[in-house]
Short mmCIF file of C-alpha atoms in Angstrom, two decimals:
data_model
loop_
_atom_site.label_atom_id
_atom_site.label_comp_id
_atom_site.label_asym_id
_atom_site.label_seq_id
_atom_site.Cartn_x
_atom_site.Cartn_y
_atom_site.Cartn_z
CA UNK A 249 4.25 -31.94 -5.72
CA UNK A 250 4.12 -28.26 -7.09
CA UNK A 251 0.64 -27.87 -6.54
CA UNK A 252 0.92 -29.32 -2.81
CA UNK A 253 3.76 -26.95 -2.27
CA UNK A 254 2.07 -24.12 -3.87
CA UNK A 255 -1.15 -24.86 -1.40
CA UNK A 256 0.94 -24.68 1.67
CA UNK A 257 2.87 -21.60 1.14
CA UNK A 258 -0.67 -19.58 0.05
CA UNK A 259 -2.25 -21.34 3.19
CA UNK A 260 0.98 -20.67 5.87
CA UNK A 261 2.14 -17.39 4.58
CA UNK A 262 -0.63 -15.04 2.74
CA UNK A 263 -2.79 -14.79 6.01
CA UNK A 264 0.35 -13.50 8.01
CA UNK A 265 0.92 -11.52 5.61
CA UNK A 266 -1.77 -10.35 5.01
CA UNK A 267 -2.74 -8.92 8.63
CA UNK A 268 0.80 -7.30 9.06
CA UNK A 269 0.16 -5.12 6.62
CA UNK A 270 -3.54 -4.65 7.45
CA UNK A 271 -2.21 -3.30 11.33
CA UNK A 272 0.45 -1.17 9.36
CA UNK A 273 -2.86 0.35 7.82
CA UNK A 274 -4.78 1.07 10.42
CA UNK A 275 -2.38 3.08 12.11
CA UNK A 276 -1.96 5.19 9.54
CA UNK A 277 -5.50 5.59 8.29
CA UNK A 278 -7.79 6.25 11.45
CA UNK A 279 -6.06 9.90 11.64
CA UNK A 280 -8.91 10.99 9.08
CA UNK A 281 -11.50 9.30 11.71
CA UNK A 282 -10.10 10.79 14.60
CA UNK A 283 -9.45 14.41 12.34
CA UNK A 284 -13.63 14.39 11.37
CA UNK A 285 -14.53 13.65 15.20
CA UNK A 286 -13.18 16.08 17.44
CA UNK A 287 -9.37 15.86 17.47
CA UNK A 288 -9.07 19.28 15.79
CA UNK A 289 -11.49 20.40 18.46
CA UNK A 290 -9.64 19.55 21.19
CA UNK A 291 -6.28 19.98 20.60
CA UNK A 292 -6.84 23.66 19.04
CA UNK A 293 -6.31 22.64 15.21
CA UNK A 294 -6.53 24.35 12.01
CA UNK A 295 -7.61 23.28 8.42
CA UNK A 296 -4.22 23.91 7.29
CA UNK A 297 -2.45 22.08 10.15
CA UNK A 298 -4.92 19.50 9.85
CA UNK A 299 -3.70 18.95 6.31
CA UNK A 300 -0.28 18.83 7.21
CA UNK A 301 -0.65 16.42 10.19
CA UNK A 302 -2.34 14.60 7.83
CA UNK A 303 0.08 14.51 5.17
CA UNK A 304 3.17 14.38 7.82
CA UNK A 305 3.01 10.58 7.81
CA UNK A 306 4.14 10.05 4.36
CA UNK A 307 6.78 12.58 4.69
CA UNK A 308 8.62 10.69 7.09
CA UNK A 309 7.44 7.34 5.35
CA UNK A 310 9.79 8.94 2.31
CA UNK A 311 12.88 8.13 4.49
CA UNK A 312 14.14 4.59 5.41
CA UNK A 313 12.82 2.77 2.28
CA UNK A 314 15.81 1.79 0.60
CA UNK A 315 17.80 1.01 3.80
CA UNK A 316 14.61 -1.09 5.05
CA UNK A 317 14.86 -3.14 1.33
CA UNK A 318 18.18 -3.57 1.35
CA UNK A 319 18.31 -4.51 4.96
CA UNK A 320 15.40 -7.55 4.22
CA UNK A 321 17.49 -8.82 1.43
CA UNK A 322 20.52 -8.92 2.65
CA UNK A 323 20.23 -9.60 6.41
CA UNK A 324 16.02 -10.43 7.55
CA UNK A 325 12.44 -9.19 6.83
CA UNK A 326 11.91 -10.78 9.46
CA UNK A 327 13.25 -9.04 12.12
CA UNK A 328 12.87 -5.32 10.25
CA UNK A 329 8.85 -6.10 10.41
CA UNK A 330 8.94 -7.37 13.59
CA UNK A 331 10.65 -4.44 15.32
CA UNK A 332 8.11 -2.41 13.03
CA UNK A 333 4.99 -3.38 14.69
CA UNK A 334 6.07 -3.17 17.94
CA UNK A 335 7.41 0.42 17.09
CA UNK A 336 4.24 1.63 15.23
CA UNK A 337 1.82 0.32 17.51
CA UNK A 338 3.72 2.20 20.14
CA UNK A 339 3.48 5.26 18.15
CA UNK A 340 -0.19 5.36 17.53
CA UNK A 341 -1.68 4.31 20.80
CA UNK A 342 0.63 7.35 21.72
CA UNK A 343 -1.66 9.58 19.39
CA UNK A 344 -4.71 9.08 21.82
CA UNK A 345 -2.39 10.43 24.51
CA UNK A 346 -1.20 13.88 23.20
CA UNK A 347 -1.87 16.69 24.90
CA UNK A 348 -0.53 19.86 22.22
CA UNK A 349 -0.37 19.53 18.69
CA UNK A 350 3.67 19.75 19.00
CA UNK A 351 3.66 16.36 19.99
CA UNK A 352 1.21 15.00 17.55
CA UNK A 353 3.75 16.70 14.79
CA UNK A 354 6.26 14.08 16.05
CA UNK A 355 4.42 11.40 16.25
CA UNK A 356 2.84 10.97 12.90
CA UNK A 357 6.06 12.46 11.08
CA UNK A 358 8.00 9.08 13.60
CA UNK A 359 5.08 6.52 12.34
CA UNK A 360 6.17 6.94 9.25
CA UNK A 361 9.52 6.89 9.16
CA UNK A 362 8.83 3.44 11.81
CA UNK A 363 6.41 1.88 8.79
CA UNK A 364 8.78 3.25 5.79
CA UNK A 365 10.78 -0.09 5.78
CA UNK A 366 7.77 -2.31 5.70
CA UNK A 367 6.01 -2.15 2.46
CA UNK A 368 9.83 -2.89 0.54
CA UNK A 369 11.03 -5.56 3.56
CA UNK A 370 7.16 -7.15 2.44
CA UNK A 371 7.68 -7.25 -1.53
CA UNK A 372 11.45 -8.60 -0.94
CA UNK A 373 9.68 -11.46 1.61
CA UNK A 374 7.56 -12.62 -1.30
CA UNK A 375 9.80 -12.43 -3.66
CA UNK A 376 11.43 -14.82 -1.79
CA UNK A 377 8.57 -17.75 -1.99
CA UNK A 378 6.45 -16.96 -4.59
CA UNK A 379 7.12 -17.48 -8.32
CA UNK A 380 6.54 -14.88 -11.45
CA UNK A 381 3.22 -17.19 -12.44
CA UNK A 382 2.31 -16.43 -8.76
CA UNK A 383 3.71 -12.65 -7.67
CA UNK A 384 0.77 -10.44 -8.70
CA UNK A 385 -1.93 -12.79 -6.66
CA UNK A 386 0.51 -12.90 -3.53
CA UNK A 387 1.03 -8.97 -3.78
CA UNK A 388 -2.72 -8.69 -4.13
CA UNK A 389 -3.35 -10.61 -0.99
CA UNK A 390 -0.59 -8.18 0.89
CA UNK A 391 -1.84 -4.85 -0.30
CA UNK A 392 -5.10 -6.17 0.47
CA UNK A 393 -4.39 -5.31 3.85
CA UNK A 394 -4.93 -1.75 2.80
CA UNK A 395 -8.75 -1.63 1.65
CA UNK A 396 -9.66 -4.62 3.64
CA UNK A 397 -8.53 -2.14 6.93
CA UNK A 398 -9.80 0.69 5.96
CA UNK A 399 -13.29 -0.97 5.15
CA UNK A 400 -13.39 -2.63 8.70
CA UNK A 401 -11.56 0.08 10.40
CA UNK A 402 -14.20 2.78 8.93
CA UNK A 403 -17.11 0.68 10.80
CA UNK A 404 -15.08 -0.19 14.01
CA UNK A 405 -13.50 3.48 14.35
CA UNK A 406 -17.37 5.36 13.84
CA UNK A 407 -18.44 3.28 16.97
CA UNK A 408 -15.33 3.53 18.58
CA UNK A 409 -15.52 7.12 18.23
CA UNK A 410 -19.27 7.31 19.38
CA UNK A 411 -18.78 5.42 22.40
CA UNK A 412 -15.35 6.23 23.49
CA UNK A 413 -14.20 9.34 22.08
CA UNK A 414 -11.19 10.16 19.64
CA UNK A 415 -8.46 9.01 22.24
CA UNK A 416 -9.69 5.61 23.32
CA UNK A 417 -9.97 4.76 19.32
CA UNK A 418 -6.23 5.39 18.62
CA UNK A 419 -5.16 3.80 21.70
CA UNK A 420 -7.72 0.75 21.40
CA UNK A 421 -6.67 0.46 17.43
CA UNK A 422 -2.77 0.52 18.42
CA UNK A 423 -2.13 -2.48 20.66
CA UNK A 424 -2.82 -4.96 17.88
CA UNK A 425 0.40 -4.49 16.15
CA UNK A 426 2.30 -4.73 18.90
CA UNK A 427 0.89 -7.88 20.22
CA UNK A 428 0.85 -9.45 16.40
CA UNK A 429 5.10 -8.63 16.33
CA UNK A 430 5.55 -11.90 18.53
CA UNK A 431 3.09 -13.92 16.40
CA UNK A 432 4.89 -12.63 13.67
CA UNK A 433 8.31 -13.83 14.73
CA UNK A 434 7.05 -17.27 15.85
CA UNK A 435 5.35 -18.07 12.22
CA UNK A 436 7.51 -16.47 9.78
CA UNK A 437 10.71 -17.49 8.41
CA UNK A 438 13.06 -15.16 5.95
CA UNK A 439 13.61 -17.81 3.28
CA UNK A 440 12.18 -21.23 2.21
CA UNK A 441 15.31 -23.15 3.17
CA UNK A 442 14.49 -21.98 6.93
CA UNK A 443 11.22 -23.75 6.74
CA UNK A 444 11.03 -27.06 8.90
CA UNK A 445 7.08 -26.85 7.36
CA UNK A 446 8.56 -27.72 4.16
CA UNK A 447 10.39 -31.01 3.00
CA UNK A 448 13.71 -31.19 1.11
CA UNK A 449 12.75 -31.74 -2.01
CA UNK A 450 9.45 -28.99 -1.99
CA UNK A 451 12.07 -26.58 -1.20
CA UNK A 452 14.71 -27.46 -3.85
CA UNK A 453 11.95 -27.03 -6.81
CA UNK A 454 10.91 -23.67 -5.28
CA UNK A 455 14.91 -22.97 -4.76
CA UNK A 456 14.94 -23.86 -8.64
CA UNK A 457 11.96 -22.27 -10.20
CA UNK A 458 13.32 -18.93 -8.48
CA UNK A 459 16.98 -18.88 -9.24
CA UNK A 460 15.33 -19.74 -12.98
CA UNK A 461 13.38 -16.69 -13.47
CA UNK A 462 16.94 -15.14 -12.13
CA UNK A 463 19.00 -16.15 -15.07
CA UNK A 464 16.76 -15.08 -17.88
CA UNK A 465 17.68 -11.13 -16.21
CA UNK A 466 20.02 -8.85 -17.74
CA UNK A 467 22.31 -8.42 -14.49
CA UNK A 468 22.97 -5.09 -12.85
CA UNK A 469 25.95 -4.31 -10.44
CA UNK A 470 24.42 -1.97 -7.94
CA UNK A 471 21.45 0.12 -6.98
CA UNK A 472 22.62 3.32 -8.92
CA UNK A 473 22.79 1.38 -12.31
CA UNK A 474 19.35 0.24 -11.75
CA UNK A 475 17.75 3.45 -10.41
CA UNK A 476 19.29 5.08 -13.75
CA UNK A 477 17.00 2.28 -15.67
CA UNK A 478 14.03 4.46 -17.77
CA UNK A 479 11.56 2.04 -16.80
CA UNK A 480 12.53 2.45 -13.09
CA UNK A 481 12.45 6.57 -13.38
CA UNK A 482 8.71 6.58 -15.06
CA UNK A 483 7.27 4.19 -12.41
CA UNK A 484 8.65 6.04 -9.98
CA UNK A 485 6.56 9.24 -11.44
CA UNK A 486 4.05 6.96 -12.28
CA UNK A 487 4.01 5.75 -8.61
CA UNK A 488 4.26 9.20 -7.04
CA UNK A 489 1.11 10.57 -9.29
CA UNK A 490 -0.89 7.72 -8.79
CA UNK A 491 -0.82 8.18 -4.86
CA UNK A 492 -1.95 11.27 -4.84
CA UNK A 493 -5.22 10.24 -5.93
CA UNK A 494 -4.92 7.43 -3.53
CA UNK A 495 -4.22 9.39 -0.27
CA UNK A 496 -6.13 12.16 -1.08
CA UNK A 497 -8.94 10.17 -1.33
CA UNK A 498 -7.79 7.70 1.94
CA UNK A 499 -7.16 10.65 3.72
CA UNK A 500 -10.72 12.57 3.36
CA UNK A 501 -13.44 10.75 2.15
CA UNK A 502 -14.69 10.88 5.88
CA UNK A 503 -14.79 14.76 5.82
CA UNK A 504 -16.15 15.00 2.48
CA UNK A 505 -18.68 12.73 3.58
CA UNK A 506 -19.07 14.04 6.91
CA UNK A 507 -19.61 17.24 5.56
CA UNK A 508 -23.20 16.48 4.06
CA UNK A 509 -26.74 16.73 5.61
CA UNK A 510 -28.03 14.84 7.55
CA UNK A 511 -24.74 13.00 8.27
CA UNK A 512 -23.30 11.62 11.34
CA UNK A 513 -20.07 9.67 12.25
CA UNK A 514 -21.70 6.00 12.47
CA UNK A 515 -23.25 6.38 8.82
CA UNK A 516 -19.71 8.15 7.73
CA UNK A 517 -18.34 4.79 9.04
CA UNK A 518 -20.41 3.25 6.89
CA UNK A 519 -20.44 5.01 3.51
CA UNK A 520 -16.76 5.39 3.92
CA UNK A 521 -16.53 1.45 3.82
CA UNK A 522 -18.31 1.09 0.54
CA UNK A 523 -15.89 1.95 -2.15
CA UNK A 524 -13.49 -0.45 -0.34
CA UNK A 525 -15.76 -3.64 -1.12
CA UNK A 526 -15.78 -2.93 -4.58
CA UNK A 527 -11.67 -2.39 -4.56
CA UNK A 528 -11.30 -5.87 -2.47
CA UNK A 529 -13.08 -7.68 -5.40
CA UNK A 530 -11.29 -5.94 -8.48
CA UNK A 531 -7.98 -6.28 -6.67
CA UNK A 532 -8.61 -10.08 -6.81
CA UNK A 533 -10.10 -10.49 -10.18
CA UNK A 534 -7.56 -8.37 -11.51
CA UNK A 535 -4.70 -10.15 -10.23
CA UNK A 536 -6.31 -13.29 -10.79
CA UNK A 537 -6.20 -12.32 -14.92
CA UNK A 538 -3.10 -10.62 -15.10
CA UNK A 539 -1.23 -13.64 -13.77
CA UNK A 540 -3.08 -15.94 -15.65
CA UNK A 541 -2.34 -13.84 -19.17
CA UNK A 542 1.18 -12.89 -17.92
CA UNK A 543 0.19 -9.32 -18.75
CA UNK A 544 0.73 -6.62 -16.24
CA UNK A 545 -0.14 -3.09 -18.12
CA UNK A 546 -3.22 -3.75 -19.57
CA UNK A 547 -4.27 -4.47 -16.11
CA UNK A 548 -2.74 -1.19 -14.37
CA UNK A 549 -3.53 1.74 -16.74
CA UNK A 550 -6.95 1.33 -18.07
CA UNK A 551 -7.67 1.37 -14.47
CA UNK A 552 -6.40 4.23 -13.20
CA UNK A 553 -8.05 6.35 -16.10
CA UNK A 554 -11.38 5.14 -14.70
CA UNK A 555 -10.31 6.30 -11.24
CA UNK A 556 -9.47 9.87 -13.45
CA UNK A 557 -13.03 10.10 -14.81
CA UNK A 558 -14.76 8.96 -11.95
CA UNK A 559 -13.51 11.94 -9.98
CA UNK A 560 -13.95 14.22 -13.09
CA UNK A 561 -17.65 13.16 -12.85
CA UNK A 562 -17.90 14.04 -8.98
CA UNK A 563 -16.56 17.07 -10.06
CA UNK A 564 -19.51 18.06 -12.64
CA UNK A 565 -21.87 16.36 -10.35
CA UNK A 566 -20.60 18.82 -7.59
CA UNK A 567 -22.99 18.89 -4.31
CA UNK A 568 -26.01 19.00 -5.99
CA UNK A 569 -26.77 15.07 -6.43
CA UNK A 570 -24.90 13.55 -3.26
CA UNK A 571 -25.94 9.41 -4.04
CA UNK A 572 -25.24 10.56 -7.82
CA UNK A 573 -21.43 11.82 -6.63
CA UNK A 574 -21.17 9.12 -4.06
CA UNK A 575 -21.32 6.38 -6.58
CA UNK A 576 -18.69 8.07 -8.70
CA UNK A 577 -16.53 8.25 -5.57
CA UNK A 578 -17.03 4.44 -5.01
CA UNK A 579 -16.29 3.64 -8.78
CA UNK A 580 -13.28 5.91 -8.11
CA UNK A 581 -11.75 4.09 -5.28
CA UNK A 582 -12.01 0.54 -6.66
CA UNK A 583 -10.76 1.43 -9.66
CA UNK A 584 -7.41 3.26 -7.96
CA UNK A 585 -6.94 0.05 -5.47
CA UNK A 586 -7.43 -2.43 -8.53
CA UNK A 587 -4.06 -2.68 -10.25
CA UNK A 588 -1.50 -2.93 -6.81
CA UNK A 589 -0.82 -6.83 -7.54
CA UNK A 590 0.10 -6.33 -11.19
CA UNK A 591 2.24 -3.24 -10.42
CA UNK A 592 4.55 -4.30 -7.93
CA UNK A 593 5.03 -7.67 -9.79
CA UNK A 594 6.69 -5.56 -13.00
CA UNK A 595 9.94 -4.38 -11.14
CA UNK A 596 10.90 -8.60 -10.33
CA UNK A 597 10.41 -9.28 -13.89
CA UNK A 598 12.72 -6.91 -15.48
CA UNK A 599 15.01 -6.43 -12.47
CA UNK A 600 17.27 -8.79 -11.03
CA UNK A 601 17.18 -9.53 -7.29
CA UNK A 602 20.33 -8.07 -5.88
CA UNK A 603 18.09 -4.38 -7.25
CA UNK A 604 14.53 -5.17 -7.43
CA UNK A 605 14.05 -5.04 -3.58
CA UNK A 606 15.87 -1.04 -3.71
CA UNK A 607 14.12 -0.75 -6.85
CA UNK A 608 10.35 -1.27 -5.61
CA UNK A 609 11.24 0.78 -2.57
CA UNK A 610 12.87 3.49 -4.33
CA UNK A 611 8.99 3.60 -6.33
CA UNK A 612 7.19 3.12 -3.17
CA UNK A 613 9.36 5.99 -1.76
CA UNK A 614 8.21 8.06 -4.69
CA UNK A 615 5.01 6.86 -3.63
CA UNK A 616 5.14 8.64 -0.43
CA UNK A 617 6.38 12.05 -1.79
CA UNK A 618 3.05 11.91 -3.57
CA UNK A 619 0.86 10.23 -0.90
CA UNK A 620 2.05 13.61 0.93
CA UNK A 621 1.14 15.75 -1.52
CA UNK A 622 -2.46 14.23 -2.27
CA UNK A 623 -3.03 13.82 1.89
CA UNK A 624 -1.79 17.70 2.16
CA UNK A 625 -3.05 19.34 -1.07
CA UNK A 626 -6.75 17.97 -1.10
CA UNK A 627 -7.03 19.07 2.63
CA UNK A 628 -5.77 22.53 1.90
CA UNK A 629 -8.06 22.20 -1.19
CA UNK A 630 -11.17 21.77 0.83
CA UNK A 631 -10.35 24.02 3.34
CA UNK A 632 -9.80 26.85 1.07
CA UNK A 633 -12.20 27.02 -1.06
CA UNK A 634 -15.23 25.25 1.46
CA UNK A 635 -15.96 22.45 -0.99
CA UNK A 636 -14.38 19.49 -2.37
CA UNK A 637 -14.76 20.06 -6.24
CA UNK A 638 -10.90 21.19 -6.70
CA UNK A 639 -9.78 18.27 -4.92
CA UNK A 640 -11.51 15.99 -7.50
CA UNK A 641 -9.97 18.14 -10.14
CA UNK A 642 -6.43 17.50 -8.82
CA UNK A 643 -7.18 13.63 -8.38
CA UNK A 644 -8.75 13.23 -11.89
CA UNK A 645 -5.29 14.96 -13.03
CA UNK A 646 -2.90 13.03 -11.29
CA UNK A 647 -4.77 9.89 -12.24
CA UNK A 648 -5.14 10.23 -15.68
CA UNK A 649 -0.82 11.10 -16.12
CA UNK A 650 -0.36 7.98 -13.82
CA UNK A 651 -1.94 5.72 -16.51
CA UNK A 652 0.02 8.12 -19.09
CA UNK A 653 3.13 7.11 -17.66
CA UNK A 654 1.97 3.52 -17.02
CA UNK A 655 1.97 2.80 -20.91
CA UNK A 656 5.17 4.52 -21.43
CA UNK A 657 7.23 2.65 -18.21
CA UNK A 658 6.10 -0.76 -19.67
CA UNK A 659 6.87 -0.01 -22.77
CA UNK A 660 10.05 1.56 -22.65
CA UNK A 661 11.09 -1.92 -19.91
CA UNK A 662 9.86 -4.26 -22.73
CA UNK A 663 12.34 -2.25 -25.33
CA UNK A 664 14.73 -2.59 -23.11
CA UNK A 665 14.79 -6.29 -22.35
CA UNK A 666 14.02 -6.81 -26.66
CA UNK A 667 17.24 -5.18 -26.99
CA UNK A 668 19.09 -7.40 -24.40
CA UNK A 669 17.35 -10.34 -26.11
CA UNK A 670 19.10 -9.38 -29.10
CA UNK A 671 22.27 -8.68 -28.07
CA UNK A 672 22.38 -12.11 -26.10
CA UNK A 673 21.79 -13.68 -29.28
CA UNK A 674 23.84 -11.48 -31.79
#
């Protein structure tokens, strides 16, 4: 019976969720396409404003996280992601439409306050239907969404762009969403109890394998008690540090790639898709073993110090071996997208539910803050000093504290539940 259940929620839900957050991505990432192929042209734009338009999404993706958790645990996911897409897609088919970069200011800085809510209102949905033995896999399979778009959306957006032009791609690469927001709403339901796909007795074991995990947590009253939580504070630098790298890298690879000889924007397309293969099949084999062992840090921190010495390499390599620097760029962006799953299952494990939704978001938040800061920083980075070796100097950086401060969140959560442990049975 478990197994049959377990087969039908991987086979009903993980797709869906899976493309929602793949659309979520796309809007967000094509600005870098659109950036390296004439939309700074046009529209008058400068290095430095490119950076910040650039980095403007995650400033206003800050904002909103909390309320958006709080809001899919207590009333519906549901609804909050399908009011999302429709909102978002909106938003960046409006992009290809701007006329003055006023307007494009309040756009991007919109889209992500519009997509702020759905990375926490996601987590909180699986929470909801997928057990501790299964939470790193099913996060996998949602976060996948992010590589798995930008390694399709890097080939679709270069021909796009060569055949169409910079406003036909955002406008072509918005719609999705908001037609997807009324497939969303037909397939997905907020809880397991809701599901007529289930029977009465595959939801009661799932109803009882979750409450379960519940009662083995240490309760907390409210989201202030739990945001004071050590573990909770160092993921949340942790979180913030490792995004740079992320976003700085998301944001301009196709510049930095753009920028070398011989280059045009079908074979950027191309080379910028690579490094996401290789973080599609870590991502899996990673959460794959860290479910299996029940181990989450030993699958998030060696990880991201790979990511750290991979860009330290492009660094020394500098522009005089491009394949050579390449390849360490690759290695660098697997190894940064490999340990999502394991990550965002820690918080449900040492949090109970009434907090861990706020909780993830709160990190996810912090997230942003530093998504803004890589996105903003490498851009001014490469602007200012006409190269891209300081940029992989501040990503190797940020990387190697991130899996610092992995070690030390981990540890300092598995004091703290040793200590409850005790006291329970003192």
């Amino acid at each position: 019976m478990q197994k049959t259940l377990a087969k039908q929620r991987w086979l009903r839900l993980i797709p869906i969720v899976f493309i929602t957050y793949s659309l979520a991505y796309l809007d967000r990432a094509n600005y870098g396409f659109g950036a390296a192929a004439g939309m700074a042209q046009d529209l008058q734009i400068t290095p430095a404003i490119s950076s910040l338009l650039g980095s403007l999404f995650f400033l206003g993706y800050f904002f909103f996280q909390i309320p958006g958790a709080h809001y899919a645990e207590n009333k519906s996911a549901k609804k909050l992601v399908f009011w999302s897409l429709i909102l978002w897609g909106g938003l960046a088919t409006a992009t290809g439409l701007v006329s003055n970069v006023g307007w494009l200011f309040v756009i991007r800085f919109t889209l992500g306050v519009v997509e702020s809510a759905v990375m926490p209102a996601m987590l909180v949905f699986l929470s909801h239907w997928f057990t501790k033995a299964e939470r790193s896999r099913a996060n996998t399979f949602l976060i996948l969404g992010n590589p798995a778009t930008v390694l399709w959306m890097s080939i679709l957006s270069g021909y796009l762009l060569e055949a169409y032009g910079w406003r036909w791609m955002f406008i072509i690469e918005g719609l999705p969403a908001v037609i997807w927001a009324f497939i969303w709403w037909k397939i997905v339901n907020d809880e397991p109890k809701d599901a007529k796909w289930l029977s009465e007795r595959e939801k009661a074991l799932l109803h009882e394998e979750l409450e379960k995990e519940q009662q083995g947590l240490k309760p907390v009253k409210n989201y202030a008690e739990a945001f004071k939580s050590k573990a909770v504070i160092l993921l949340c630098a942790q979180y913030a540090l490792w995004s740079v790298g992320v976003y700085g890298f998301v944001m301009w690879l196709p510049s930095i790639l753009n920028a070398a000889p011989n280059m045009d924007i079908i074979k950027t397309g191309w080379l910028s898709a690579v490094p996401y293969i290789l973080s599609i099949v870590l991502m899996l084999t990673v959460s794959h073993f860290s479910d299996k062992l029940q181990n989450r840090k030993a699958f998030v921190w060696p990880f991201l110090l790979i990511g750290a010495l991979a860009f330290y390499g492009s660094y020394l390599v500098g522009t005089s071996n491009f394949w050579l620097s390449f390849v360490l760029l690759v290695i660098a962006g697997g190894a940064m997208y490999a340990p999502y799953g394991p990550f965002f299952a820690i918080i449900p494990e040492i949090l109970p539910r009434n907090v861990a939704g706020g909780a993830m978001a709160l990190i996810n938040s912090m997230g942003a803050l530093g998504s803004f800061a890589g996105s903003y920083v490498v851009g001014y980075l490469n602007g200012a000093t006409g190269g891209f070796e300081a940029s992989y100097i501040f990503m190797a950086g940020s990387l190697f504290l991130s899996a610092i401060l992995t070690i030390w969140a981990v540890n300092a959560a598995k004091k703290q539940s040793d200590a409850k442990n005790v006291k329970a049975i003192a």
